[in-house]
Coordinates of C-alpha atoms and ligand atoms in Angstrom, one line a residue:
M161 CA 77.6 122.2 144.5
R162 CA 79.1 125.4 145.7
H163 CA 77.1 126.2 148.9
F164 CA 74.7 124.1 150.7
T165 CA 72.1 125.9 152.9
N166 CA 68.9 124.6 151.8
V167 CA 67.4 121.5 150.2
H168 CA 67.6 123.0 146.8
D169 CA 71.2 123.3 146.9
L170 CA 71.0 119.7 146.5
G171 CA 69.4 119.2 143.4
N172 CA 67.5 115.8 142.6
L173 CA 67.0 114.1 145.9
K174 CA 66.8 110.7 144.5
S175 CA 70.4 110.9 143.1
A176 CA 71.5 112.5 146.5
L177 CA 69.9 109.4 148.3
R178 CA 71.6 107.0 145.8
E179 CA 75.0 108.6 146.6
A180 CA 74.2 108.5 150.4
A181 CA 73.7 104.4 149.8
E182 CA 76.7 104.4 148.3
I183 CA 78.7 106.0 150.6
K184 CA 77.2 104.1 153.5
A185 CA 78.1 100.9 152.0
D186 CA 82.0 101.8 151.6
K187 CA 82.7 105.1 153.5
F188 CA 86.1 105.1 152.5
K189 CA 85.5 104.6 148.5
Y190 CA 86.4 108.3 148.1
D191 CA 89.3 109.0 150.8
Q192 CA 91.5 110.4 148.4
S193 CA 89.1 113.2 147.1
G194 CA 89.9 115.5 149.9
K195 CA 93.7 115.1 150.0
N196 CA 95.4 118.4 151.0
K197 CA 92.0 120.2 151.4
T198 CA 91.3 121.8 154.6
L199 CA 87.6 122.0 156.2
M200 CA 87.5 124.8 158.8
M201 CA 84.2 124.4 161.2
I202 CA 83.2 127.4 163.0
F203 CA 81.0 127.2 165.8
F204 CA 79.0 130.1 167.2
N205 CA 76.8 127.5 169.1
S206 CA 77.4 124.1 171.0
S207 CA 77.5 120.8 169.2
L208 CA 77.9 117.0 169.8
R209 CA 76.5 115.4 166.6
T210 CA 77.4 117.9 164.1
R211 CA 80.7 118.4 165.2
L212 CA 81.8 114.7 165.3
S213 CA 79.9 113.6 162.3
T214 CA 81.0 116.5 160.0
Q215 CA 84.7 116.0 161.1
K216 CA 84.1 112.0 160.8
A217 CA 82.9 112.6 157.1
A218 CA 85.6 115.1 156.3
M219 CA 88.1 112.4 157.5
N220 CA 86.7 109.3 155.5
L221 CA 87.2 111.6 152.3
G222 CA 90.7 112.3 153.3
M223 CA 90.3 116.1 154.5
N224 CA 92.4 118.2 156.8
V225 CA 90.1 119.5 159.5
M226 CA 90.2 122.6 161.8
V227 CA 87.4 123.5 164.5
L228 CA 87.1 126.8 165.4
D229 CA 84.7 127.6 168.7
I230 CA 83.9 131.5 168.5
N231 CA 83.4 132.1 172.4
Q232 CA 85.7 129.9 173.5
G233 CA 89.3 130.8 172.7
A234 CA 88.7 132.8 169.7
W235 CA 88.0 136.7 169.9
K236 CA 84.5 137.6 170.5
L237 CA 83.2 139.1 167.1
E238 CA 81.2 142.0 166.6
T239 CA 78.6 141.7 163.7
E240 CA 77.2 145.2 163.2
R241 CA 78.8 147.5 160.9
G242 CA 79.2 151.1 162.1
V243 CA 79.7 150.0 165.7
V244 CA 82.1 152.0 167.7
M245 CA 83.6 148.9 169.1
D246 CA 84.6 150.2 172.6
G247 CA 82.9 147.3 174.2
D248 CA 83.6 143.7 175.0
K249 CA 84.1 142.3 171.3
P250 CA 87.8 143.2 170.0
E251 CA 86.9 141.7 166.5
H252 CA 84.6 142.3 163.7
I253 CA 83.1 139.8 161.4
L254 CA 84.2 141.5 158.5
E255 CA 87.5 141.1 158.9
A256 CA 87.7 137.6 160.9
I257 CA 85.6 136.0 157.8
P258 CA 88.1 136.7 155.3
V259 CA 90.9 136.0 157.3
M260 CA 89.6 132.3 158.1
G261 CA 88.8 131.9 154.4
C262 CA 92.9 132.3 153.7
Y263 CA 93.5 129.0 156.0
C264 CA 91.0 126.7 154.2
D265 CA 89.3 125.3 151.4
V266 CA 85.7 124.8 152.8
I267 CA 84.0 126.6 155.3
G268 CA 81.2 125.0 157.7
V269 CA 79.2 127.2 160.1
R270 CA 76.9 127.0 162.9
A271 CA 75.0 129.9 163.6
F272 CA 71.7 129.8 165.5
A273 CA 69.0 132.3 165.3
R274 CA 69.9 135.1 167.9
F275 CA 66.1 136.1 168.6
E276 CA 67.5 139.9 168.4
S277 CA 65.5 140.6 165.0
R278 CA 63.4 138.3 163.0
D279 CA 64.3 139.9 159.9
D280 CA 67.9 139.4 160.9
D281 CA 67.5 135.8 161.7
Y282 CA 65.0 135.1 158.5
G283 CA 67.4 136.9 156.5
E284 CA 70.2 134.6 157.4
K285 CA 72.6 137.7 158.2
I286 CA 75.6 135.4 159.5
I287 CA 76.0 132.5 157.1
N288 CA 75.6 134.9 154.1
Q289 CA 78.3 137.0 155.1
F290 CA 80.4 133.8 155.3
I291 CA 79.2 133.3 151.6
D292 CA 79.6 136.9 150.6
L293 CA 82.9 137.4 152.5
S294 CA 85.1 134.2 152.6
G295 CA 85.6 133.6 148.9
R296 CA 85.1 129.8 149.9
P297 CA 82.4 127.2 149.5
V298 CA 80.2 127.3 152.6
F299 CA 77.7 124.8 154.3
S300 CA 75.1 125.1 157.2
M301 CA 75.9 123.2 160.2
E302 CA 72.6 124.6 161.4
A303 CA 72.0 128.2 160.8
A304 CA 69.4 130.6 161.9
T305 CA 66.1 129.1 159.7
R306 CA 67.4 125.9 158.6
H307 CA 69.3 122.6 159.4
P308 CA 70.0 120.9 156.2
L309 CA 72.5 118.3 157.1
Q310 CA 70.3 117.1 159.8
S311 CA 66.9 117.0 157.6
F312 CA 69.2 115.2 154.8
A313 CA 70.2 112.6 157.5
D314 CA 66.5 112.3 158.5
L315 CA 65.1 111.5 155.0
I316 CA 67.9 108.9 154.5
T317 CA 66.7 107.4 157.8
I318 CA 63.0 107.5 156.7
E319 CA 64.0 106.1 153.3
E320 CA 65.7 103.2 155.3
Y321 CA 62.9 102.5 157.7
K322 CA 60.0 103.1 155.6
K323 CA 57.2 100.2 155.0
K324 CA 55.0 102.0 152.4
D325 CA 55.9 103.9 149.4
K326 CA 54.0 107.0 150.8
P327 CA 54.3 106.9 154.8
K328 CA 52.6 109.4 157.0
V329 CA 54.8 111.5 158.6
V330 CA 54.0 113.7 161.3
L331 CA 56.3 116.6 162.7
S332 CA 55.0 117.3 166.3
W333 CA 55.9 120.1 168.5
A334 CA 56.5 119.0 172.3
P335 CA 57.3 121.1 175.2
H336 CA 61.0 122.2 176.6
P337 CA 61.8 124.8 179.1
K338 CA 64.2 126.8 177.1
V339 CA 63.7 129.2 174.2
L340 CA 64.8 127.0 170.8
P341 CA 65.0 127.9 167.2
Q342 CA 62.7 127.2 164.4
A343 CA 65.6 125.9 162.5
V344 CA 64.9 122.1 162.6
P345 CA 61.2 122.0 162.1
N346 CA 61.6 124.5 159.4
S347 CA 64.2 122.4 157.5
F348 CA 62.6 119.2 158.1
A349 CA 59.0 120.5 156.8
E350 CA 61.2 122.0 153.7
W351 CA 62.6 118.8 153.1
M352 CA 59.5 116.8 153.6
N353 CA 57.6 119.2 151.1
E354 CA 60.0 117.7 148.5
T355 CA 58.9 114.3 148.9
D356 CA 55.7 112.8 148.1
Y357 CA 54.8 111.5 151.8
E358 CA 51.8 112.4 153.5
F359 CA 53.1 115.2 155.8
V360 CA 51.1 116.5 158.9
I361 CA 52.3 119.2 161.2
T362 CA 50.9 119.4 164.8
H363 CA 51.4 121.7 167.3
P364 CA 49.4 124.1 169.9
E365 CA 48.0 127.2 168.3
G366 CA 50.5 130.2 168.2
Y367 CA 53.4 127.7 167.3
E368 CA 52.7 128.2 163.2
L369 CA 55.8 127.9 161.4
A370 CA 56.5 130.3 158.6
P371 CA 54.5 129.6 155.6
Q372 CA 57.3 129.3 153.2
F373 CA 58.2 126.3 155.1
V374 CA 54.8 124.8 155.9
G375 CA 54.3 124.6 152.2
K376 CA 51.6 122.0 151.4
A377 CA 51.6 120.1 154.7
D378 CA 48.3 119.6 156.8
V379 CA 48.3 121.6 160.3
E380 CA 46.3 119.5 162.4
Y381 CA 46.2 121.3 166.2
D382 CA 45.0 118.0 167.8
Q383 CA 47.9 116.0 168.4
W384 CA 46.0 112.9 168.9
K385 CA 44.2 113.1 165.5
A386 CA 47.4 114.2 164.2
F387 CA 49.0 110.6 165.3
E388 CA 46.2 108.4 164.0
G389 CA 47.8 106.2 161.4
A390 CA 51.3 107.8 161.5
D391 CA 54.4 105.7 160.5
F392 CA 56.8 108.3 161.5
I393 CA 56.7 110.5 164.4
Y394 CA 59.4 113.4 164.1
A395 CA 59.3 115.2 167.6
K396 CA 60.7 118.9 168.1
N397 CA 60.0 121.8 170.0
W398 CA 60.4 125.4 168.6
S399 CA 59.6 128.7 169.9
A400 CA 56.8 130.8 168.4
Y401 CA 57.5 132.6 165.1
S402 CA 54.5 134.8 164.5
G403 CA 54.6 138.4 164.8
D404 CA 55.5 139.7 168.3
N405 CA 55.5 136.5 170.1
Y406 CA 58.7 135.7 168.0
G407 CA 60.8 133.6 170.2
K408 CA 58.6 133.5 173.0
I409 CA 57.7 130.3 174.7
L410 CA 53.8 130.0 174.9
S411 CA 53.2 126.8 176.1
V412 CA 55.1 124.0 178.2
D413 CA 52.0 122.2 178.7
P414 CA 52.9 118.3 179.4
A415 CA 49.8 117.2 177.5
W416 CA 51.7 117.3 174.3
T417 CA 55.0 115.1 175.6
I418 CA 54.8 112.1 173.5
D419 CA 54.3 108.9 175.7
S420 CA 53.5 105.4 174.7
E421 CA 49.9 105.8 174.9
K422 CA 50.0 108.1 172.0
M423 CA 52.5 106.1 170.2
A424 CA 49.9 103.2 170.4
H425 CA 47.5 105.6 168.3
T426 CA 49.9 105.6 165.4
D427 CA 50.4 102.6 162.9
N428 CA 53.4 101.5 165.3
A429 CA 55.2 104.8 164.0
Y430 CA 58.9 104.9 164.4
F431 CA 60.0 107.6 167.0
M432 CA 62.6 110.3 165.7
H433 CA 64.2 113.4 167.0
C434 CA 67.4 115.0 166.2
L435 CA 68.7 115.1 169.7
P436 CA 69.7 116.4 171.9
I437 CA 66.6 115.6 173.7
R438 CA 65.3 116.4 177.2
R439 CA 63.8 113.3 178.6
N440 CA 60.3 113.4 179.9
M441 CA 59.6 116.9 178.5
I442 CA 59.6 116.0 174.6
T443 CA 59.3 112.3 175.2
T444 CA 59.0 109.9 178.2
D445 CA 61.8 107.3 179.0
D446 CA 60.2 104.5 177.5
V447 CA 59.3 105.7 174.2
L448 CA 63.0 106.8 173.8
E449 CA 64.0 103.3 174.8
S450 CA 61.2 101.1 172.8
P451 CA 62.3 99.2 169.7
Q452 CA 60.5 102.0 167.8
S453 CA 63.1 104.7 168.8
I454 CA 65.5 105.1 165.8
V455 CA 67.1 108.5 167.3
I456 CA 70.3 106.6 167.2
P457 CA 70.5 105.5 163.5
E458 CA 69.0 108.8 162.6
A459 CA 72.1 110.4 164.4
A460 CA 74.5 108.0 162.7
N461 CA 73.1 109.0 159.3
R462 CA 74.3 112.9 159.9
E463 CA 78.0 111.2 158.9
I464 CA 76.5 110.1 155.6
S465 CA 74.6 113.3 154.7
A466 CA 77.7 115.4 155.7
Q467 CA 79.9 113.2 153.4
V468 CA 77.8 113.5 150.2
V469 CA 77.6 117.1 150.8
L470 CA 81.3 117.7 151.5
K471 CA 82.1 114.8 148.5
R472 CA 79.9 117.1 146.1
I473 CA 81.8 120.8 147.4
L474 CA 85.1 118.7 146.9
E475 CA 83.9 117.9 143.4
N476 CA 83.0 121.8 142.4
L477 CA 86.4 123.2 144.0
Ligands
AN0_591 C1 69.1 123.1 168.7 C2 67.8 123.5 168.1 O1 66.9 123.2 168.8 O2 68.1 123.8 167.2 C3 70.1 122.0 168.1 C4 69.6 120.7 167.8 C5 70.0 120.0 166.8 N1 69.0 122.5 170.2 C6 69.0 122.9 171.3 O3 69.7 124.0 171.6 C7 68.9 122.2 172.7
CP592 N1 71.5 116.9 165.8 C1 72.3 117.9 166.1 O1 72.7 118.8 165.1 O2 72.9 117.9 167.3 P1 74.3 118.9 167.7 O3 73.8 119.9 168.3 O4 74.8 117.9 168.9 O5 75.3 118.9 166.7

């Protein structure tokens, strides 16, 4: 594998899951494969899990790691070509990317949707420039439209906890006070569409995801109905995708908050969320603290998904 930005880059998911289980059983089995190789992690946005789990995964493989927070210590980067650079940005991304490529062997990039232009976001303008200009393998640590390391960890987690061959998995929108990208739900849907699970998406009207991500999922506007018989509830907020509403908050209706009454409507479902989560907005304290909440093992699997991805990139260097 050279680049990793979406589910298709990983190839056969069953063999990726087998590799994940192998790595989980012995994280240090391949501790020489990254010797004298350097990972550069570039963050345009904040992170707790991605930063720590990806760095840990790289260390498990014997890699060296450098972390750069653009906006905190690096020069602010201009991203538009043709701009007269007389403002607050001293460096252009067109020089910065090839320079960064000089100092490392693999590049991870976190660059969220900027909500200035839906075409730019859905064209993955930033991460594609890294792919085109760095000369290095590039992987997504959440780009504008997807968060594949998260979705891979989510799939590993569902496989570990499922009690049926084909569980019912429900992606549920929930309220949030700030504008959030569609990357996590898009990506989760993209990965679920590659499984044979029963997959349902529930959200208020107006929050439809892009059709290429919805795929063959059932969309159910009644959250209570969607929860019936569910084995996994995957909660997430996102802002609107459609038309003129792109990047807008259309609802903060607390009726969509996931509480224990709603969870009781499921088939004793596990509760999942990528974190960070706002308590008593997305879900209540008691759901998050219940034995059915698997948000911590889900986060722990981020180390495993990152390690499979890095191992495969190293094998192809
Ligand atoms: C981000 C998002 O919703 O995409 C990152 C989640 C992993 N969340 C926030 O910005 C709070
Ligand atoms: N889930 C996730 O990617 O968390 P961070 O934003 O903290 O990295």
